[in-house]
mmCIF file with all atom_site columns, C-alpha atoms in Angstrom:
data_model
loop_
_atom_site.group_PDB
_atom_site.id
_atom_site.type_symbol
_atom_site.label_atom_id
_atom_site.label_alt_id
_atom_site.label_comp_id
_atom_site.label_asym_id
_atom_site.label_entity_id
_atom_site.label_seq_id
_atom_site.pdbx_PDB_ins_code
_atom_site.Cartn_x
_atom_site.Cartn_y
_atom_site.Cartn_z
_atom_site.occupancy
_atom_site.B_iso_or_equiv
_atom_site.pdbx_formal_charge
_atom_site.auth_seq_id
_atom_site.auth_comp_id
_atom_site.auth_asym_id
_atom_site.auth_atom_id
_atom_site.pdbx_PDB_model_num
ATOM 1   C CA . MET A 1 1   ? 0.406  -0.452 0.358  1.00 0.00 ? 1   MET A CA 1
ATOM 2   C CA . ALA A 1 2   ? 1.434  3.359  -0.608 1.00 0.00 ? 2   ALA A CA 1
ATOM 3   C CA . MET A 1 3   ? 1.354  6.572  1.072  1.00 0.00 ? 3   MET A CA 1
ATOM 4   C CA . ASP A 1 4   ? -0.957 9.076  0.815  1.00 0.00 ? 4   ASP A CA 1
ATOM 5   C CA . LYS A 1 5   ? 0.927  11.658 -0.811 1.00 0.00 ? 5   LYS A CA 1
ATOM 6   C CA . ASN A 1 6   ? -1.722 14.421 -0.486 1.00 0.00 ? 6   ASN A CA 1
ATOM 7   C CA . THR A 1 7   ? -1.426 14.230 3.434  1.00 0.00 ? 7   THR A CA 1
ATOM 8   C CA . HIS A 1 8   ? -1.239 17.758 4.458  1.00 0.00 ? 8   HIS A CA 1
ATOM 9   C CA . VAL A 1 9   ? 2.116  18.141 6.282  1.00 0.00 ? 9   VAL A CA 1
ATOM 10  C CA . LEU A 1 10  ? 3.611  20.698 9.135  1.00 0.00 ? 10  LEU A CA 1
ATOM 11  C CA . ILE A 1 11  ? 7.268  20.816 9.279  1.00 0.00 ? 11  ILE A CA 1
ATOM 12  C CA . VAL A 1 12  ? 8.194  23.180 12.338 1.00 0.00 ? 12  VAL A CA 1
ATOM 13  C CA . ASP A 1 13  ? 12.377 24.947 12.800 1.00 0.00 ? 13  ASP A CA 1
ATOM 14  C CA . ASP A 1 14  ? 12.955 27.617 13.948 1.00 0.00 ? 14  ASP A CA 1
ATOM 15  C CA . TYR A 1 15  ? 16.363 27.827 10.861 1.00 0.00 ? 15  TYR A CA 1
ATOM 16  C CA . LYS A 1 16  ? 15.293 28.673 7.905  1.00 0.00 ? 16  LYS A CA 1
ATOM 17  C CA . THR A 1 17  ? 17.523 26.117 6.397  1.00 0.00 ? 17  THR A CA 1
ATOM 18  C CA . MET A 1 18  ? 16.160 23.077 7.958  1.00 0.00 ? 18  MET A CA 1
ATOM 19  C CA . LEU A 1 19  ? 12.817 24.308 6.646  1.00 0.00 ? 19  LEU A CA 1
ATOM 20  C CA . ARG A 1 20  ? 13.805 24.077 3.102  1.00 0.00 ? 20  ARG A CA 1
ATOM 21  C CA . ILE A 1 21  ? 15.901 21.790 3.111  1.00 0.00 ? 21  ILE A CA 1
ATOM 22  C CA . ILE A 1 22  ? 12.942 19.555 4.494  1.00 0.00 ? 22  ILE A CA 1
ATOM 23  C CA . ARG A 1 23  ? 10.470 21.003 2.024  1.00 0.00 ? 23  ARG A CA 1
ATOM 24  C CA . ASN A 1 24  ? 13.073 19.210 -0.193 1.00 0.00 ? 24  ASN A CA 1
ATOM 25  C CA . LEU A 1 25  ? 12.855 16.266 0.797  1.00 0.00 ? 25  LEU A CA 1
ATOM 26  C CA . LEU A 1 26  ? 9.739  15.984 1.097  1.00 0.00 ? 26  LEU A CA 1
ATOM 27  C CA . LYS A 1 27  ? 9.483  16.827 -2.181 1.00 0.00 ? 27  LYS A CA 1
ATOM 28  C CA . GLN A 1 28  ? 11.739 14.187 -3.040 1.00 0.00 ? 28  GLN A CA 1
ATOM 29  C CA . LEU A 1 29  ? 9.202  12.209 -2.297 1.00 0.00 ? 29  LEU A CA 1
ATOM 30  C CA . GLU A 1 30  ? 6.043  14.205 -3.641 1.00 0.00 ? 30  GLU A CA 1
ATOM 31  C CA . PHE A 1 31  ? 4.536  15.499 -1.292 1.00 0.00 ? 31  PHE A CA 1
ATOM 32  C CA . ASP A 1 32  ? 3.530  18.864 -1.783 1.00 0.00 ? 32  ASP A CA 1
ATOM 33  C CA . ASN A 1 33  ? 0.857  20.096 0.374  1.00 0.00 ? 33  ASN A CA 1
ATOM 34  C CA . VAL A 1 34  ? 3.538  21.748 2.998  1.00 0.00 ? 34  VAL A CA 1
ATOM 35  C CA . GLU A 1 35  ? 3.342  24.013 5.389  1.00 0.00 ? 35  GLU A CA 1
ATOM 36  C CA . GLU A 1 36  ? 5.819  25.621 7.882  1.00 0.00 ? 36  GLU A CA 1
ATOM 37  C CA . ALA A 1 37  ? 5.645  26.498 11.186 1.00 0.00 ? 37  ALA A CA 1
ATOM 38  C CA . SER A 1 38  ? 9.077  28.473 12.568 1.00 0.00 ? 38  SER A CA 1
ATOM 39  C CA . ASP A 1 39  ? 8.176  28.235 16.154 1.00 0.00 ? 39  ASP A CA 1
ATOM 40  C CA . GLY A 1 40  ? 5.882  26.085 18.523 1.00 0.00 ? 40  GLY A CA 1
ATOM 41  C CA . GLN A 1 41  ? 3.662  28.913 19.476 1.00 0.00 ? 41  GLN A CA 1
ATOM 42  C CA . GLU A 1 42  ? 2.878  29.482 15.072 1.00 0.00 ? 42  GLU A CA 1
ATOM 43  C CA . ALA A 1 43  ? 2.938  25.444 14.705 1.00 0.00 ? 43  ALA A CA 1
ATOM 44  C CA . LEU A 1 44  ? -0.047 25.011 17.008 1.00 0.00 ? 44  LEU A CA 1
ATOM 45  C CA . ALA A 1 45  ? -2.081 27.943 16.004 1.00 0.00 ? 45  ALA A CA 1
ATOM 46  C CA . LYS A 1 46  ? -1.525 26.810 12.518 1.00 0.00 ? 46  LYS A CA 1
ATOM 47  C CA . LEU A 1 47  ? -2.562 22.693 13.950 1.00 0.00 ? 47  LEU A CA 1
ATOM 48  C CA . ARG A 1 48  ? -5.803 24.513 15.455 1.00 0.00 ? 48  ARG A CA 1
ATOM 49  C CA . ALA A 1 49  ? -6.576 26.441 12.596 1.00 0.00 ? 49  ALA A CA 1
ATOM 50  C CA . GLY A 1 50  ? -6.218 23.216 10.412 1.00 0.00 ? 50  GLY A CA 1
ATOM 51  C CA . GLN A 1 51  ? -6.345 19.789 9.593  1.00 0.00 ? 51  GLN A CA 1
ATOM 52  C CA . PHE A 1 52  ? -3.012 18.580 9.520  1.00 0.00 ? 52  PHE A CA 1
ATOM 53  C CA . GLY A 1 53  ? -2.378 14.641 8.481  1.00 0.00 ? 53  GLY A CA 1
ATOM 54  C CA . LEU A 1 54  ? 1.315  14.932 9.647  1.00 0.00 ? 54  LEU A CA 1
ATOM 55  C CA . VAL A 1 55  ? 3.643  16.748 11.816 1.00 0.00 ? 55  VAL A CA 1
ATOM 56  C CA . ILE A 1 56  ? 7.363  17.155 11.413 1.00 0.00 ? 56  ILE A CA 1
ATOM 57  C CA . SER A 1 57  ? 9.113  19.317 13.640 1.00 0.00 ? 57  SER A CA 1
ATOM 58  C CA . ASP A 1 58  ? 12.786 19.929 15.614 1.00 0.00 ? 58  ASP A CA 1
ATOM 59  C CA . TRP A 1 59  ? 13.506 19.446 18.928 1.00 0.00 ? 59  TRP A CA 1
ATOM 60  C CA . ASN A 1 60  ? 15.236 22.400 19.236 1.00 0.00 ? 60  ASN A CA 1
ATOM 61  C CA . MET A 1 61  ? 13.655 25.548 19.493 1.00 0.00 ? 61  MET A CA 1
ATOM 62  C CA . GLN A 1 62  ? 12.721 28.496 21.434 1.00 0.00 ? 62  GLN A CA 1
ATOM 63  C CA . PRO A 1 63  ? 9.897  29.605 22.706 1.00 0.00 ? 63  PRO A CA 1
ATOM 64  C CA . MET A 1 64  ? 8.729  26.599 22.536 1.00 0.00 ? 64  MET A CA 1
ATOM 65  C CA . THR A 1 65  ? 10.218 23.453 21.929 1.00 0.00 ? 65  THR A CA 1
ATOM 66  C CA . GLY A 1 66  ? 9.930  20.835 19.953 1.00 0.00 ? 66  GLY A CA 1
ATOM 67  C CA . LEU A 1 67  ? 8.507  18.419 23.063 1.00 0.00 ? 67  LEU A CA 1
ATOM 68  C CA . ASP A 1 68  ? 6.347  21.330 24.486 1.00 0.00 ? 68  ASP A CA 1
ATOM 69  C CA . LEU A 1 69  ? 4.504  21.417 21.295 1.00 0.00 ? 69  LEU A CA 1
ATOM 70  C CA . LEU A 1 70  ? 4.331  17.790 21.011 1.00 0.00 ? 70  LEU A CA 1
ATOM 71  C CA . LYS A 1 71  ? 2.719  17.551 24.376 1.00 0.00 ? 71  LYS A CA 1
ATOM 72  C CA . GLU A 1 72  ? 0.296  20.752 23.744 1.00 0.00 ? 72  GLU A CA 1
ATOM 73  C CA . VAL A 1 73  ? -0.607 18.174 20.448 1.00 0.00 ? 73  VAL A CA 1
ATOM 74  C CA . ARG A 1 74  ? -0.954 15.654 22.609 1.00 0.00 ? 74  ARG A CA 1
ATOM 75  C CA . ALA A 1 75  ? -3.244 17.162 25.163 1.00 0.00 ? 75  ALA A CA 1
ATOM 76  C CA . ASP A 1 76  ? -4.980 18.023 22.347 1.00 0.00 ? 76  ASP A CA 1
ATOM 77  C CA . ALA A 1 77  ? -8.302 16.600 22.232 1.00 0.00 ? 77  ALA A CA 1
ATOM 78  C CA . ARG A 1 78  ? -8.772 17.266 18.064 1.00 0.00 ? 78  ARG A CA 1
ATOM 79  C CA . LEU A 1 79  ? -4.475 17.094 18.013 1.00 0.00 ? 79  LEU A CA 1
ATOM 80  C CA . LYS A 1 80  ? -3.655 13.206 19.663 1.00 0.00 ? 80  LYS A CA 1
ATOM 81  C CA . GLU A 1 81  ? -3.810 11.448 16.885 1.00 0.00 ? 81  GLU A CA 1
ATOM 82  C CA . THR A 1 82  ? -1.741 13.295 14.433 1.00 0.00 ? 82  THR A CA 1
ATOM 83  C CA . PRO A 1 83  ? 1.280  11.358 13.533 1.00 0.00 ? 83  PRO A CA 1
ATOM 84  C CA . PHE A 1 84  ? 4.346  13.279 14.546 1.00 0.00 ? 84  PHE A CA 1
ATOM 85  C CA . ILE A 1 85  ? 8.209  12.792 13.811 1.00 0.00 ? 85  ILE A CA 1
ATOM 86  C CA . MET A 1 86  ? 10.561 14.576 16.096 1.00 0.00 ? 86  MET A CA 1
ATOM 87  C CA . ILE A 1 87  ? 14.067 15.687 14.627 1.00 0.00 ? 87  ILE A CA 1
ATOM 88  C CA . THR A 1 88  ? 16.750 16.155 16.569 1.00 0.00 ? 88  THR A CA 1
ATOM 89  C CA . ALA A 1 89  ? 20.937 16.520 15.883 1.00 0.00 ? 89  ALA A CA 1
ATOM 90  C CA . GLU A 1 90  ? 20.963 15.003 20.086 1.00 0.00 ? 90  GLU A CA 1
ATOM 91  C CA . SER A 1 91  ? 20.395 10.853 20.100 1.00 0.00 ? 91  SER A CA 1
ATOM 92  C CA . LYS A 1 92  ? 20.631 11.004 24.072 1.00 0.00 ? 92  LYS A CA 1
ATOM 93  C CA . THR A 1 93  ? 18.787 8.058  25.467 1.00 0.00 ? 93  THR A CA 1
ATOM 94  C CA . GLU A 1 94  ? 16.847 10.224 27.497 1.00 0.00 ? 94  GLU A CA 1
ATOM 95  C CA . ASN A 1 95  ? 15.746 12.267 24.657 1.00 0.00 ? 95  ASN A CA 1
ATOM 96  C CA . VAL A 1 96  ? 14.074 10.080 22.900 1.00 0.00 ? 96  VAL A CA 1
ATOM 97  C CA . VAL A 1 97  ? 12.514 8.406  26.415 1.00 0.00 ? 97  VAL A CA 1
ATOM 98  C CA . ALA A 1 98  ? 11.307 12.161 26.991 1.00 0.00 ? 98  ALA A CA 1
ATOM 99  C CA . ALA A 1 99  ? 9.414  11.861 23.589 1.00 0.00 ? 99  ALA A CA 1
ATOM 100 C CA . LYS A 1 100 ? 8.173  8.691  23.893 1.00 0.00 ? 100 LYS A CA 1
ATOM 101 C CA . ALA A 1 101 ? 6.212  9.384  26.916 1.00 0.00 ? 101 ALA A CA 1
ATOM 102 C CA . ALA A 1 102 ? 5.168  12.269 25.303 1.00 0.00 ? 102 ALA A CA 1
ATOM 103 C CA . GLY A 1 103 ? 3.417  10.278 22.674 1.00 0.00 ? 103 GLY A CA 1
ATOM 104 C CA . VAL A 1 104 ? 5.706  10.988 19.529 1.00 0.00 ? 104 VAL A CA 1
ATOM 105 C CA . SER A 1 105 ? 5.050  8.617  16.507 1.00 0.00 ? 105 SER A CA 1
ATOM 106 C CA . ASN A 1 106 ? 8.528  8.460  15.426 1.00 0.00 ? 106 ASN A CA 1
ATOM 107 C CA . TYR A 1 107 ? 12.300 9.862  15.855 1.00 0.00 ? 107 TYR A CA 1
ATOM 108 C CA . ILE A 1 108 ? 14.640 11.352 13.572 1.00 0.00 ? 108 ILE A CA 1
ATOM 109 C CA . VAL A 1 109 ? 18.806 12.410 14.220 1.00 0.00 ? 109 VAL A CA 1
ATOM 110 C CA . LYS A 1 110 ? 20.827 14.326 11.677 1.00 0.00 ? 110 LYS A CA 1
ATOM 111 C CA . PRO A 1 111 ? 21.857 14.169 9.612  1.00 0.00 ? 111 PRO A CA 1
ATOM 112 C CA . PHE A 1 112 ? 19.449 12.473 7.853  1.00 0.00 ? 112 PHE A CA 1
ATOM 113 C CA . ASN A 1 113 ? 18.375 12.351 3.789  1.00 0.00 ? 113 ASN A CA 1
ATOM 114 C CA . ALA A 1 114 ? 15.454 11.328 1.859  1.00 0.00 ? 114 ALA A CA 1
ATOM 115 C CA . GLU A 1 115 ? 15.064 7.326  2.133  1.00 0.00 ? 115 GLU A CA 1
ATOM 116 C CA . THR A 1 116 ? 15.455 8.038  6.269  1.00 0.00 ? 116 THR A CA 1
ATOM 117 C CA . LEU A 1 117 ? 12.385 10.844 6.086  1.00 0.00 ? 117 LEU A CA 1
ATOM 118 C CA . ARG A 1 118 ? 10.325 8.201  3.805  1.00 0.00 ? 118 ARG A CA 1
ATOM 119 C CA . GLY A 1 119 ? 11.027 5.288  6.214  1.00 0.00 ? 119 GLY A CA 1
ATOM 120 C CA . LYS A 1 120 ? 9.664  6.770  9.164  1.00 0.00 ? 120 LYS A CA 1
ATOM 121 C CA . ILE A 1 121 ? 6.820  8.478  7.167  1.00 0.00 ? 121 ILE A CA 1
ATOM 122 C CA . GLU A 1 122 ? 5.858  5.451  5.834  1.00 0.00 ? 122 GLU A CA 1
ATOM 123 C CA . LYS A 1 123 ? 5.962  3.583  9.583  1.00 0.00 ? 123 LYS A CA 1
ATOM 124 C CA . VAL A 1 124 ? 4.096  6.734  11.114 1.00 0.00 ? 124 VAL A CA 1
ATOM 125 C CA . LEU A 1 125 ? 0.917  6.678  8.833  1.00 0.00 ? 125 LEU A CA 1
ATOM 126 C CA . GLY A 1 126 ? 0.937  3.145  8.707  1.00 0.00 ? 126 GLY A CA 1
ATOM 127 C CA . HIS A 1 127 ? 1.772  1.385  5.365  1.00 0.00 ? 127 HIS A CA 1
ATOM 128 C CA . ALA A 1 128 ? 4.188  -0.957 4.985  1.00 0.00 ? 128 ALA A CA 1
#
């Protein structure tokens, strides 16, 4: 079964270059329905206003971290089922544990390529 390439994806990172890289990787995977947010608060506002099928968020952001955003999403009745992939430069065990405890769907450590991203998206969108 193929992934739904029309899935509305929200990418969240406070670093513009990273947003561009993730958008380009998604484009390689034929995901064109992509919106960006440059911090957790903007992301939360967009999520509450729209219908997103996937969130891909950086961990390390100010003032609201990716982990804080994840917790807000999981605490919101309408958003709590939204697949959420966390991107981080840290592969520290406690980060992975914290993200898992908060309900992260999957986890990507930088640097990564389109194939890695595809694998993670396939897992969280339930298609093998």
